Coordinates of C-alpha atoms and ligand atoms in Angstrom, one line a residue:
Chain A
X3 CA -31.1 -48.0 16.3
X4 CA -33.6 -49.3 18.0
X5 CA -36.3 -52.1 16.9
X6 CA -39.3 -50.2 16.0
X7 CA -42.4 -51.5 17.4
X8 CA -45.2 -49.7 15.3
X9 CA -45.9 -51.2 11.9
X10 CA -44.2 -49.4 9.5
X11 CA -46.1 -47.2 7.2
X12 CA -46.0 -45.6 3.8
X13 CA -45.9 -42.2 2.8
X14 CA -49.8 -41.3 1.9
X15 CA -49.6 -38.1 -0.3
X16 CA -53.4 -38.3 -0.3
X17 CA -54.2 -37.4 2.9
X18 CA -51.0 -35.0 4.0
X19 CA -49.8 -34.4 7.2
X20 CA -50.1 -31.1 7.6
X21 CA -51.6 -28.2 4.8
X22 CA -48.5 -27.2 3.6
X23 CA -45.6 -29.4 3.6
X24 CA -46.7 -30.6 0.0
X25 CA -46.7 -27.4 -1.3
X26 CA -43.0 -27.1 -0.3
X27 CA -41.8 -30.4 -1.5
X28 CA -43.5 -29.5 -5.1
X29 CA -42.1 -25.7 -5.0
X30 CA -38.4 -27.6 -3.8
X31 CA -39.0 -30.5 -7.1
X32 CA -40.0 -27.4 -9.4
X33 CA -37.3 -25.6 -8.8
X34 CA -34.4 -27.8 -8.5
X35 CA -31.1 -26.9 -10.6
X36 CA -28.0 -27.7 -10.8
X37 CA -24.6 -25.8 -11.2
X38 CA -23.2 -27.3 -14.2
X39 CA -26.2 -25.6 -16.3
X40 CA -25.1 -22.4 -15.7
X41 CA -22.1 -21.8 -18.0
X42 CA -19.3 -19.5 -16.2
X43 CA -16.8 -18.4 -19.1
X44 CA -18.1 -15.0 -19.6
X45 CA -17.5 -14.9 -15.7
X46 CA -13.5 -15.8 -16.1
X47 CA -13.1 -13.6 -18.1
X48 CA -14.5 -10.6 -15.9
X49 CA -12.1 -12.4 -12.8
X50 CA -9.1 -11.3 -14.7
X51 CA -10.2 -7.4 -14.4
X52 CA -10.9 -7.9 -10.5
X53 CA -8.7 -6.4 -8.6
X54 CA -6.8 -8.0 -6.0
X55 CA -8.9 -7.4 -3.0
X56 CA -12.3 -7.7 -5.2
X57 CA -11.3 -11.6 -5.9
X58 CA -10.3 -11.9 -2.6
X59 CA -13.2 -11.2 -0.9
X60 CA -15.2 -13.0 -3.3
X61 CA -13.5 -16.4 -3.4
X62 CA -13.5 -16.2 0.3
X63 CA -17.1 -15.1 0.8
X64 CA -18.1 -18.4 -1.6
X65 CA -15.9 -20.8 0.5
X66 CA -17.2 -19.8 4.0
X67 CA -20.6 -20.2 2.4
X68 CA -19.8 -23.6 1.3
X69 CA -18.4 -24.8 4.2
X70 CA -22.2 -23.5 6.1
X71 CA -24.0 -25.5 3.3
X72 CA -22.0 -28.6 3.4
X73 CA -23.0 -28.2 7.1
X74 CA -26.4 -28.0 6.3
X75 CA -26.5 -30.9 3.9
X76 CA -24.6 -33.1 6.4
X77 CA -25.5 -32.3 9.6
X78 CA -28.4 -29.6 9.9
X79 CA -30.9 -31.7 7.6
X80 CA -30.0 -35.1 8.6
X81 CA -30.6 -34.1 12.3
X82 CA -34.1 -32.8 12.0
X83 CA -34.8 -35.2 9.3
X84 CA -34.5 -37.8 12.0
X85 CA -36.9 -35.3 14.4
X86 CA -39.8 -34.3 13.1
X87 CA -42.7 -36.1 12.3
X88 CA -43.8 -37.4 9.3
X89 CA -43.3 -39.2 6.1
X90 CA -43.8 -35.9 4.1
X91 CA -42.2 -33.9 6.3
X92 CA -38.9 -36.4 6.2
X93 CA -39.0 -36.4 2.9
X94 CA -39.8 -32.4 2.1
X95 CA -36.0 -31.8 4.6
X96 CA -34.4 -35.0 2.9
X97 CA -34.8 -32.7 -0.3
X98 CA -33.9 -29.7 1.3
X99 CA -30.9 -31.5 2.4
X100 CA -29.7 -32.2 -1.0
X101 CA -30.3 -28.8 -2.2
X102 CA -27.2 -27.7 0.4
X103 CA -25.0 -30.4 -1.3
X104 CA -26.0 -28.7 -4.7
X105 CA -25.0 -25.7 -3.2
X106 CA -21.7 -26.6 -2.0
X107 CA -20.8 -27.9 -5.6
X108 CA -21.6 -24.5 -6.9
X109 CA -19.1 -22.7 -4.7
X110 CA -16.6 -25.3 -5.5
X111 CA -17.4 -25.3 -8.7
X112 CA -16.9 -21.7 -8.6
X113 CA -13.6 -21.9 -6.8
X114 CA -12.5 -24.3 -9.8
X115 CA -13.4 -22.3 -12.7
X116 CA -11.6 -19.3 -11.2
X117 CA -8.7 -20.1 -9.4
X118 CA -5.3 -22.0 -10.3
X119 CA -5.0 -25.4 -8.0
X120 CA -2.6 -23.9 -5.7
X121 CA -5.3 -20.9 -4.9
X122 CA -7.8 -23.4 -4.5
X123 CA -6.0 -25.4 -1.7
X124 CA -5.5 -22.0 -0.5
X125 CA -9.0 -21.1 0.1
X126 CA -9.8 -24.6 1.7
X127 CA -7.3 -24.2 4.0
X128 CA -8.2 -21.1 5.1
X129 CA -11.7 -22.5 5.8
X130 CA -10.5 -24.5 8.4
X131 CA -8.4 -22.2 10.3
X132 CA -10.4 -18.8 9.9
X133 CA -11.5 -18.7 13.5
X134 CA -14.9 -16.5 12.9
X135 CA -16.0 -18.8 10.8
X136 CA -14.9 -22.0 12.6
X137 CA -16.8 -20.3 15.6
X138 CA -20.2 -20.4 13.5
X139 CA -19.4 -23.4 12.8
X140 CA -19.0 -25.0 16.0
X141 CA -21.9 -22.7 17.5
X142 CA -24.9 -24.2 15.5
X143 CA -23.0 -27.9 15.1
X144 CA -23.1 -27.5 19.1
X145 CA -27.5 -27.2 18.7
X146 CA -27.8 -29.8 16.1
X147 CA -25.9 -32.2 18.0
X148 CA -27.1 -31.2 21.4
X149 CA -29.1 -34.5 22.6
X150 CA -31.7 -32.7 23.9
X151 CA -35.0 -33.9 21.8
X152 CA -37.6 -32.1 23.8
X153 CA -39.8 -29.5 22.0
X154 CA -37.7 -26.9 23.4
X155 CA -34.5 -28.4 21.7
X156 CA -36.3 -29.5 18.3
X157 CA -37.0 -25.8 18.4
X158 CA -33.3 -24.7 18.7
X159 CA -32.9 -27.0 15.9
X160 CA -34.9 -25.8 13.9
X161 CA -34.3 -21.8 14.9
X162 CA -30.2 -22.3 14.7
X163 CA -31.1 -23.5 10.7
X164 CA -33.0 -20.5 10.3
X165 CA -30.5 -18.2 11.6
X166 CA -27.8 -19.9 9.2
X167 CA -30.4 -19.6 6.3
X168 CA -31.9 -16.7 6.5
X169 CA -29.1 -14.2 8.4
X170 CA -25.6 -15.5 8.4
X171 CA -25.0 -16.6 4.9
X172 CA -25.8 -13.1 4.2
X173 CA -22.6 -11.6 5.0
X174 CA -21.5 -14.3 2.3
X175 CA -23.9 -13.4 -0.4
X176 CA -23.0 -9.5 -0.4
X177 CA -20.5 -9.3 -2.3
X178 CA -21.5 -11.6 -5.2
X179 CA -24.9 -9.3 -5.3
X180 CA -23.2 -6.1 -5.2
X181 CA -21.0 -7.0 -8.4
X182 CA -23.9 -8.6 -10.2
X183 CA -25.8 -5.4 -9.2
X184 CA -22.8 -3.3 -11.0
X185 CA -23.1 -6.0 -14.1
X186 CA -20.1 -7.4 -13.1
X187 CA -19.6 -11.5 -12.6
X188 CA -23.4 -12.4 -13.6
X189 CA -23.2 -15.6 -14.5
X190 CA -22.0 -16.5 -10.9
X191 CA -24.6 -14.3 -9.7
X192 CA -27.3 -15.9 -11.1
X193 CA -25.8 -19.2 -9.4
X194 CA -25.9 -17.2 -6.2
X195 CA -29.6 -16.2 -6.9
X196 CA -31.2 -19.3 -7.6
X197 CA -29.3 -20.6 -4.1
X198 CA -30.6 -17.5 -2.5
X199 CA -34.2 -18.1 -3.6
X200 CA -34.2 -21.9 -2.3
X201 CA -32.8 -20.8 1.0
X202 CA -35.9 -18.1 1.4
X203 CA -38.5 -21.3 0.6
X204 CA -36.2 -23.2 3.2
X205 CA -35.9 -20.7 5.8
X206 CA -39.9 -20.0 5.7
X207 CA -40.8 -23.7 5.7
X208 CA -38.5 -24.7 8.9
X209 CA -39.4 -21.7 10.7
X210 CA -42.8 -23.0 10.5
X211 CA -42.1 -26.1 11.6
X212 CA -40.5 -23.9 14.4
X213 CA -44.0 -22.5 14.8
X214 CA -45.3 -25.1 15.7
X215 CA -43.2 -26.2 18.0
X216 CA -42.8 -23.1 19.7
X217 CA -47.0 -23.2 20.0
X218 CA -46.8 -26.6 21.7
X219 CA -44.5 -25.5 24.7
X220 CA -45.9 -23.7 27.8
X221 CA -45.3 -20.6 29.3
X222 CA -42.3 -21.1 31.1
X223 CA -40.7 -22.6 28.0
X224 CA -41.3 -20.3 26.1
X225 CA -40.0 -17.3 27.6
X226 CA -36.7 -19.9 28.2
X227 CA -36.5 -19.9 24.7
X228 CA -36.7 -16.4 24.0
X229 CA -34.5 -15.6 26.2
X230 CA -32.3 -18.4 24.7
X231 CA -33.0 -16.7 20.9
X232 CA -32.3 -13.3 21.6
X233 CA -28.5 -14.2 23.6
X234 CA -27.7 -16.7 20.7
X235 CA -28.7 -14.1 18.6
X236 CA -26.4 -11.7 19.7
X237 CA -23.7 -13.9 20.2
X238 CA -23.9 -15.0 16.3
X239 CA -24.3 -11.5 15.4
X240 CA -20.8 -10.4 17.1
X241 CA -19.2 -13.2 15.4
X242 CA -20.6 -12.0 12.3
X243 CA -19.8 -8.4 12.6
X244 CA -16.0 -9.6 13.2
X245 CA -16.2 -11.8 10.2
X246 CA -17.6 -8.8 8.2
X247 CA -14.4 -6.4 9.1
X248 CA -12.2 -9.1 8.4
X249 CA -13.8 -10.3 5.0
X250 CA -15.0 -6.8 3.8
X251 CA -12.7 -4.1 4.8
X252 CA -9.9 -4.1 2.1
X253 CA -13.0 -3.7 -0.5
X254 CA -14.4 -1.0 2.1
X255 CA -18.1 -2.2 2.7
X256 CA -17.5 -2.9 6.0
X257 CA -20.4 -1.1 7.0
X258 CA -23.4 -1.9 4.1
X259 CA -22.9 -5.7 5.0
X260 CA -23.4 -5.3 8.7
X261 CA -26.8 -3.3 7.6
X262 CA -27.6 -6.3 5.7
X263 CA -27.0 -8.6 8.2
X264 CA -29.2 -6.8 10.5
X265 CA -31.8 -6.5 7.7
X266 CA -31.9 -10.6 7.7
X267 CA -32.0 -11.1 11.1
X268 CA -35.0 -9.1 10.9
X269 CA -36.4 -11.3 8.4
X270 CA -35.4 -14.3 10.4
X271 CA -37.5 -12.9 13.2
X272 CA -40.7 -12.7 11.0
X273 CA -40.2 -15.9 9.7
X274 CA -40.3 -17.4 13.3
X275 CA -43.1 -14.8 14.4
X276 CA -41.1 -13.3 17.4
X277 CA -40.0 -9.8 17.6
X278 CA -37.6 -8.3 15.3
X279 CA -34.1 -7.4 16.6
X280 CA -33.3 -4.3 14.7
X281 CA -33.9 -1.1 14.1
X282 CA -35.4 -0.5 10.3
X283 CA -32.9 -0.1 7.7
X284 CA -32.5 -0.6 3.9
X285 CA -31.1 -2.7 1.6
X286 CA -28.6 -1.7 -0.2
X287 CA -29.6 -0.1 -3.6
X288 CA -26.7 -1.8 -5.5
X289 CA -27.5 -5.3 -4.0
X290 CA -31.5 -4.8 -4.6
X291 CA -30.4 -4.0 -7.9
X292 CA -28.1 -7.3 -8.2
X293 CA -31.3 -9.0 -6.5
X294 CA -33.6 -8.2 -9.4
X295 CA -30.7 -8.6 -12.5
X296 CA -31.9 -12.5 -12.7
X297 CA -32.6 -14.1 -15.8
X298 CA -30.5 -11.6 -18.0
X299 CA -27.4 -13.7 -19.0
X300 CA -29.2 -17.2 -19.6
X301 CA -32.5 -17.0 -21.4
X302 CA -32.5 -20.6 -21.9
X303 CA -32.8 -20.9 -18.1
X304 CA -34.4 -17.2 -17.4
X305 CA -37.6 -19.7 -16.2
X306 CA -35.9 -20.9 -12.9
X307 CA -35.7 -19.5 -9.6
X308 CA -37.8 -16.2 -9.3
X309 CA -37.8 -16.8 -12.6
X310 CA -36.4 -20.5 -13.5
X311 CA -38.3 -23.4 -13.1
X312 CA -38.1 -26.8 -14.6
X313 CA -39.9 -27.3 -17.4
X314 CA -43.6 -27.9 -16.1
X315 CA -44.7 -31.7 -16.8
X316 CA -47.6 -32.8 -18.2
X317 CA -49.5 -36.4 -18.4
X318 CA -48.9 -37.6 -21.8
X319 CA -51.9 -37.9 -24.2
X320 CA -52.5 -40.5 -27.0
X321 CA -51.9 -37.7 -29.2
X322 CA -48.6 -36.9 -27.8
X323 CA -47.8 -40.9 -28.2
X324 CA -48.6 -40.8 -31.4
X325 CA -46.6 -37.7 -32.7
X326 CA -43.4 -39.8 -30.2
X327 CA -43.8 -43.3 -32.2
X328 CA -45.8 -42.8 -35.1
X329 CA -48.5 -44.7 -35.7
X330 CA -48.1 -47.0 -32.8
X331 CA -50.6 -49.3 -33.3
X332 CA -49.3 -50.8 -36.8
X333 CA -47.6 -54.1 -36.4
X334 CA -44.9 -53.1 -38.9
X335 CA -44.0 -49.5 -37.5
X336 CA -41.9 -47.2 -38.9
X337 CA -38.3 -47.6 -37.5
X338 CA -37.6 -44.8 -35.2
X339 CA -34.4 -43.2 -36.6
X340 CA -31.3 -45.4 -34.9
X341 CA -28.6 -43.3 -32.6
X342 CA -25.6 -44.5 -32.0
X343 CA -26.9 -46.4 -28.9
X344 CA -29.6 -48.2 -30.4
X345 CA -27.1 -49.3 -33.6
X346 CA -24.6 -50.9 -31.0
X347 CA -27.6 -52.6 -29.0
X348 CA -29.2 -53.8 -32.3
X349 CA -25.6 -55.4 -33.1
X350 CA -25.2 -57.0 -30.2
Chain B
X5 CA -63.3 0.3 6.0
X6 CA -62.1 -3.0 6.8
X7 CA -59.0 -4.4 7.0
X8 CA -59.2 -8.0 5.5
X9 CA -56.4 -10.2 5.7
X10 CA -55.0 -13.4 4.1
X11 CA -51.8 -15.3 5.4
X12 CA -49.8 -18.4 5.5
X13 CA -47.1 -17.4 7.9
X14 CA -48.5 -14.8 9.8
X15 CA -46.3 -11.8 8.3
X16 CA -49.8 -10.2 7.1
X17 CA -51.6 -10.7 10.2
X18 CA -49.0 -9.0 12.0
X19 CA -48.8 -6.3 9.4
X20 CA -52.4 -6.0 9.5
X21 CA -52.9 -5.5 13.4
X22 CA -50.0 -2.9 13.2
X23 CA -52.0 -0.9 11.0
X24 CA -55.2 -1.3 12.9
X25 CA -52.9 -0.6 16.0
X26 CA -52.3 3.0 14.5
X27 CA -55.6 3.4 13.0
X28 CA -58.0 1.8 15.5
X29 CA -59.6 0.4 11.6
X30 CA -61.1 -3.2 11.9
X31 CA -58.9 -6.3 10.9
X32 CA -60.8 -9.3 9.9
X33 CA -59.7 -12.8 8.9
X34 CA -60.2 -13.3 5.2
X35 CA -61.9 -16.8 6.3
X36 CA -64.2 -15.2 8.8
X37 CA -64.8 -12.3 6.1
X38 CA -68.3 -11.4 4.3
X39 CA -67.6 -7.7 3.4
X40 CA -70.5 -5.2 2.4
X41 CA -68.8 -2.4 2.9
X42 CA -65.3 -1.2 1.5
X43 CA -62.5 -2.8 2.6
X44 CA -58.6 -2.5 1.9
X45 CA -57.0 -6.3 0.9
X46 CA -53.9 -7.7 2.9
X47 CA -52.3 -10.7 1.1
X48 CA -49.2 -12.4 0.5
X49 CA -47.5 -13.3 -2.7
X50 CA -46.9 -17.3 -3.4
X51 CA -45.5 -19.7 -6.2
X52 CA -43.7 -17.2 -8.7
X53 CA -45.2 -14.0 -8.1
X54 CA -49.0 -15.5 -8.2
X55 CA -51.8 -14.6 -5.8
X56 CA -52.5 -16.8 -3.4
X57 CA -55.7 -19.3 -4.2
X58 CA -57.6 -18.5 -1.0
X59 CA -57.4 -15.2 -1.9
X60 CA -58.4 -15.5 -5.9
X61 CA -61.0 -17.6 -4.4
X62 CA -62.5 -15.0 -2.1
X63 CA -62.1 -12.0 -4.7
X64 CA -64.2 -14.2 -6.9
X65 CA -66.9 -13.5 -4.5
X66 CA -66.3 -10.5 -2.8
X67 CA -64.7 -7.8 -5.7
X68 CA -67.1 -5.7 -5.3
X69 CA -66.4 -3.8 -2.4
X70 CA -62.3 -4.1 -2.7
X71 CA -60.9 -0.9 -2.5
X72 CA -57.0 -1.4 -2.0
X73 CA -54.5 -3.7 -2.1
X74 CA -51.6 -4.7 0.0
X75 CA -49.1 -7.2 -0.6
X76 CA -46.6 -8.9 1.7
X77 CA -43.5 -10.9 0.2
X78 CA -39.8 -11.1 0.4
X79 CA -37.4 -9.1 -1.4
X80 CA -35.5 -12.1 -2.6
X81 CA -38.4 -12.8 -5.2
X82 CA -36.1 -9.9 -7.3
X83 CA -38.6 -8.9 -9.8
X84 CA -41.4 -10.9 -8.1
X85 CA -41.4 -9.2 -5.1
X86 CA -45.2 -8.8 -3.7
X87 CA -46.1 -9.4 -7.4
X88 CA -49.6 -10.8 -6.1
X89 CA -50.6 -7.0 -5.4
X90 CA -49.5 -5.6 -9.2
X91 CA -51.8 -8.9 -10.1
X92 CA -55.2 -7.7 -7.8
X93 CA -54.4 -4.1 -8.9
X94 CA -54.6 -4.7 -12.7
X95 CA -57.6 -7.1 -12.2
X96 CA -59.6 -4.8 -9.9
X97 CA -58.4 -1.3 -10.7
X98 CA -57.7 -0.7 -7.4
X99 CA -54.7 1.1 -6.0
X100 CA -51.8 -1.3 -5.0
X101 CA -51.1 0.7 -1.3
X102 CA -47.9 -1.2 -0.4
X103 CA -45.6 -3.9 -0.9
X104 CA -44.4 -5.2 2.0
X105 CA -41.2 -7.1 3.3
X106 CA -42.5 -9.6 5.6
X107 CA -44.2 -8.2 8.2
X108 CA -43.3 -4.9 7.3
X109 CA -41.7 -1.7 9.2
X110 CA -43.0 1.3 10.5
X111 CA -43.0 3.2 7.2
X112 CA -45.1 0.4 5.6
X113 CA -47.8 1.1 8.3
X114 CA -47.7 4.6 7.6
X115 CA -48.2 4.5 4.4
X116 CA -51.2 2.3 4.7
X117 CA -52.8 4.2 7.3
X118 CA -52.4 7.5 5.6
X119 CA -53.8 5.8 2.8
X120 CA -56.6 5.0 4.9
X121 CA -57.3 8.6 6.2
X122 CA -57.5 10.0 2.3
X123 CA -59.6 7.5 1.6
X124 CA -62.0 7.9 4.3
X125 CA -61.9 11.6 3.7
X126 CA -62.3 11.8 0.2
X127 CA -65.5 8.8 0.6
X128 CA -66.8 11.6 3.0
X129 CA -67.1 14.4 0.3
Ligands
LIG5 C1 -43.2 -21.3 -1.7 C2 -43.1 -19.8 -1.6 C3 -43.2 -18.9 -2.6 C4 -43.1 -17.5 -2.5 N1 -43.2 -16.7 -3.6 C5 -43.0 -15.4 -3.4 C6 -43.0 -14.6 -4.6 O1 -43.1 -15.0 -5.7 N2 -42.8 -13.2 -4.4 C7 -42.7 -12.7 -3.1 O2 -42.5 -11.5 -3.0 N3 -42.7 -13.5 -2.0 C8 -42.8 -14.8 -2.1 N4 -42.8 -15.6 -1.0 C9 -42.6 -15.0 0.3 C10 -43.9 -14.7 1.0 O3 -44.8 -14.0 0.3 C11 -43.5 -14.0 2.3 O4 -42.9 -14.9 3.2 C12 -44.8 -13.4 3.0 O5 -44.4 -12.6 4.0 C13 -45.7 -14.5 3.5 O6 -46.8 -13.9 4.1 P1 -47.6 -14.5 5.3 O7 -46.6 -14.7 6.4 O8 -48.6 -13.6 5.7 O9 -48.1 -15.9 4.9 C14 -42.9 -17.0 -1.2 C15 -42.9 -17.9 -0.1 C16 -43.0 -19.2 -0.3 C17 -42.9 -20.1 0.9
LIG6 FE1 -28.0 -24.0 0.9
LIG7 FE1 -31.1 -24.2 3.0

């Protein structure tokens, strides 16, 4: 760390940095959830009926996704946290960050409710030896950690976090959508929803910090970095489609995830404003349909994500004071009614 | 006809020029926009399915020669998806002509530019 020289300054939410960044650090606060709100025993139950192959593709699918999102929250974030400009900006991918560890904690949180212990260590071990997955790994750790700082490499940064976010954790959510789209392990898929729908407001709001970047370099640079997305593309897109046959083929949907894969790289390309890579396709009528089942199996929390979001806070009013501690302003109040907490304080 | 367009991103300006691309139709800026003639909508959809506020702010003003309505959004919104366009189209009675992924593909610009054709040809009769 070096000493900083500038006065240090305080984050001014008066006058932003930029015309967005707010927007996404109130859209990120809105909709924060957590895992544990999202009860999974109707879910164990359904595991039981699963098939063989069904759980194992599924288990799997979650893990490798939690390993990317652990990656995310401890590597991805922190690195362009440190890049980018900005008090707002810091603090809008700080929040992002923790989103990825909530994330993680739902897979594993999955992984517990499902499997015996012995599974469990199974699947974590198999994290760190599947080689696909490893190779993903090691591929965008390699551009996070890649000292280059220059526009060019914030850019790669920020594209490689895209492409995680916004491509390649599709060949992970699949298979969750396409049972929730046949009724079939909701409650988990509404866990994989609501992560689904922060990742889209993530990957839109780094790719246009991506924008920006990618505005600021010249010519040359850019059609370096081009050139640079389109073989990194492809090169993540091999690996993928080898992961796919490997994760997918004893449940035989080899083939719909690649389309979906292809379909996200697409939207990854809009995102970052540069050509898309693939030929049109469609989604997959099953998965659209396990896209749009949301808020069905918990109407208590049917507000959050498309459709969930914390309970909207307003200022307090005198009135609402008054209806909290009635009449307030009376020197001998009313007792407010003692729990169990206030009886052991007031005997202390 | 004009093709007006809102966008954060720049998924509906793209979409927009691919249209006029096919069409050889106008695209204008919804910021550089003072229409008095009829003109086909291109926004986004934002928060949970709402309309963007640039854009409720100009249709304040400008309604009155709206014809159409496009929306751009992503399919992960579920339910949501492009919802700003169902939300124009109720308000305005006006026909929502697409709902678009992102930037949209090349049957998304067909459909809007057939649209387009109809429309001029039935305002002809
Ligand atoms: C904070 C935020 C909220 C969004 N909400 C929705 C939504 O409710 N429905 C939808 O279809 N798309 C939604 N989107 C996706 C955008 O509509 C989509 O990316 C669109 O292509 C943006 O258009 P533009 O690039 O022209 O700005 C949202 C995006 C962001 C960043
Ligand atoms: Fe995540
Ligand atoms: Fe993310």
């Amino acid at each position: 760390m070096q000493p900083h020289t500038d006065p240090f300054s305080a984050t001014n939410w008066s006058e932003p940095e930029d015309g967005f960044s707010t927007t996404f650090y109130e859209k990120y606060t809105s909709q924060l959830w957590f895992p544990e709100e999202i009860p999974l025993s109707n879910d164990a139950i359904v595991w039981k009926s699963l098939s063989d192959a069904e759980r194992w593709t599924y288990i799997h699918a979650s893990a490798g996704l939690n390993a990317l999102d652990t990656l995310q929250g401890e590597v991805g974030m922190p690195a362009l946290r440190h890049l980018v400009d900005g008090h707002i900006r810091k603090a809008t991918i700080q929040f992002q960050g923790m989103m990825e560890d909530i994330h993680a904690k739902s897979y594993s949180l999955m992984n517990k409710t499902f499997l015996t212990t012995s599974e469990e260590r199974e699947v974590f071990e198999w994290v760190r030896t599947q080689p696909q997955l490893q190779n993903k790994i090691s591929i965008i750790m390699g551009i996070y950690n890649d000292p280059d700082v220059s526009n060019l490499g914030l850019w790669k940064k920020m594209v490689v976090s895209c492409m995680l976010e916004t491509a390649l954790f599709y060949s992970g959510f699949f298979y969750p959508l396409y049972l929730a789209g046949q009724g079939r392990m909701v409650s988990a898929g509404e866990i994989f929803n609501l992560i689904i729908m922060d990742e889209a407001v993530h990957g839109v709001y780094v790719a246009l910090l991506a924008q920006e970047k990618f505005a600021e370099m010249n010519e040359a640079e850019q059609a370096y970095a081009l050139a640079w997305y389109e073989d990194t593309l492809m090169r993540l897109y091999r690996n993928e489609l080898a992961y796919t046959e490997m994760l997918y083929a004893e449940v035989g949907l080899v083939d719909e995830v690649k389309k979906f894969i292809r379909y996200n790289f697409n939207v990854l390309a809009d995102n970052l404003g540069v050509e898309r890579s693939f030929e049109d396709e469609e989604i997959n009528p099953i998965v659209r349909n396990g896209i749009k089942a949301k808020g069905t199996t918990h109407d208590f929390f049917s507000a959050k994500g498309n459709s969930y979001s914390k309970i909207a806070v307003e200022a307090l009013t005198e009135e609402d004071m008054d209806d909290i501690w009635p009449e307030p302003r009376r020197v001998t109040r009313k007792e407010p009614a003692r729990t169990p907490l206030l009886e052991a304080l007031a005997h202390d | 006809m004009q093709l007006i367009f809102d966008t954060l991103t720049g998924n509906t300006r793209r979409f927009a020029h691919k249209v006029a691309d096919l069409t050889g139709v106008e695209v204008v800026a919804l910021a550089d926009a003072d229409p008095r003639a009829p003109y086909l909508l291109l926004t986004y959809t934002f928060g949970s399915g709402a309309v963007p506020e640039s854009t409720a702010a100009f249709l304040g003003q400008h309604s009155h020669w709206l014809r159409g309505v496009v929306s751009s959004g992503s399919y992960h919104w579920g339910e949501s998806f492009g919802r700003a366009g169902d939300v124009i189209s109720a308000q305005y009675r006006v026909p929502y002509v697409a709902r678009v992924n992102k930037s949209g593909n090349a049957e998304d610009v067909r459909r809007v530019a057939d649209w387009l054709q109809t429309h001029a040809a039935n305002a002809a009769d």
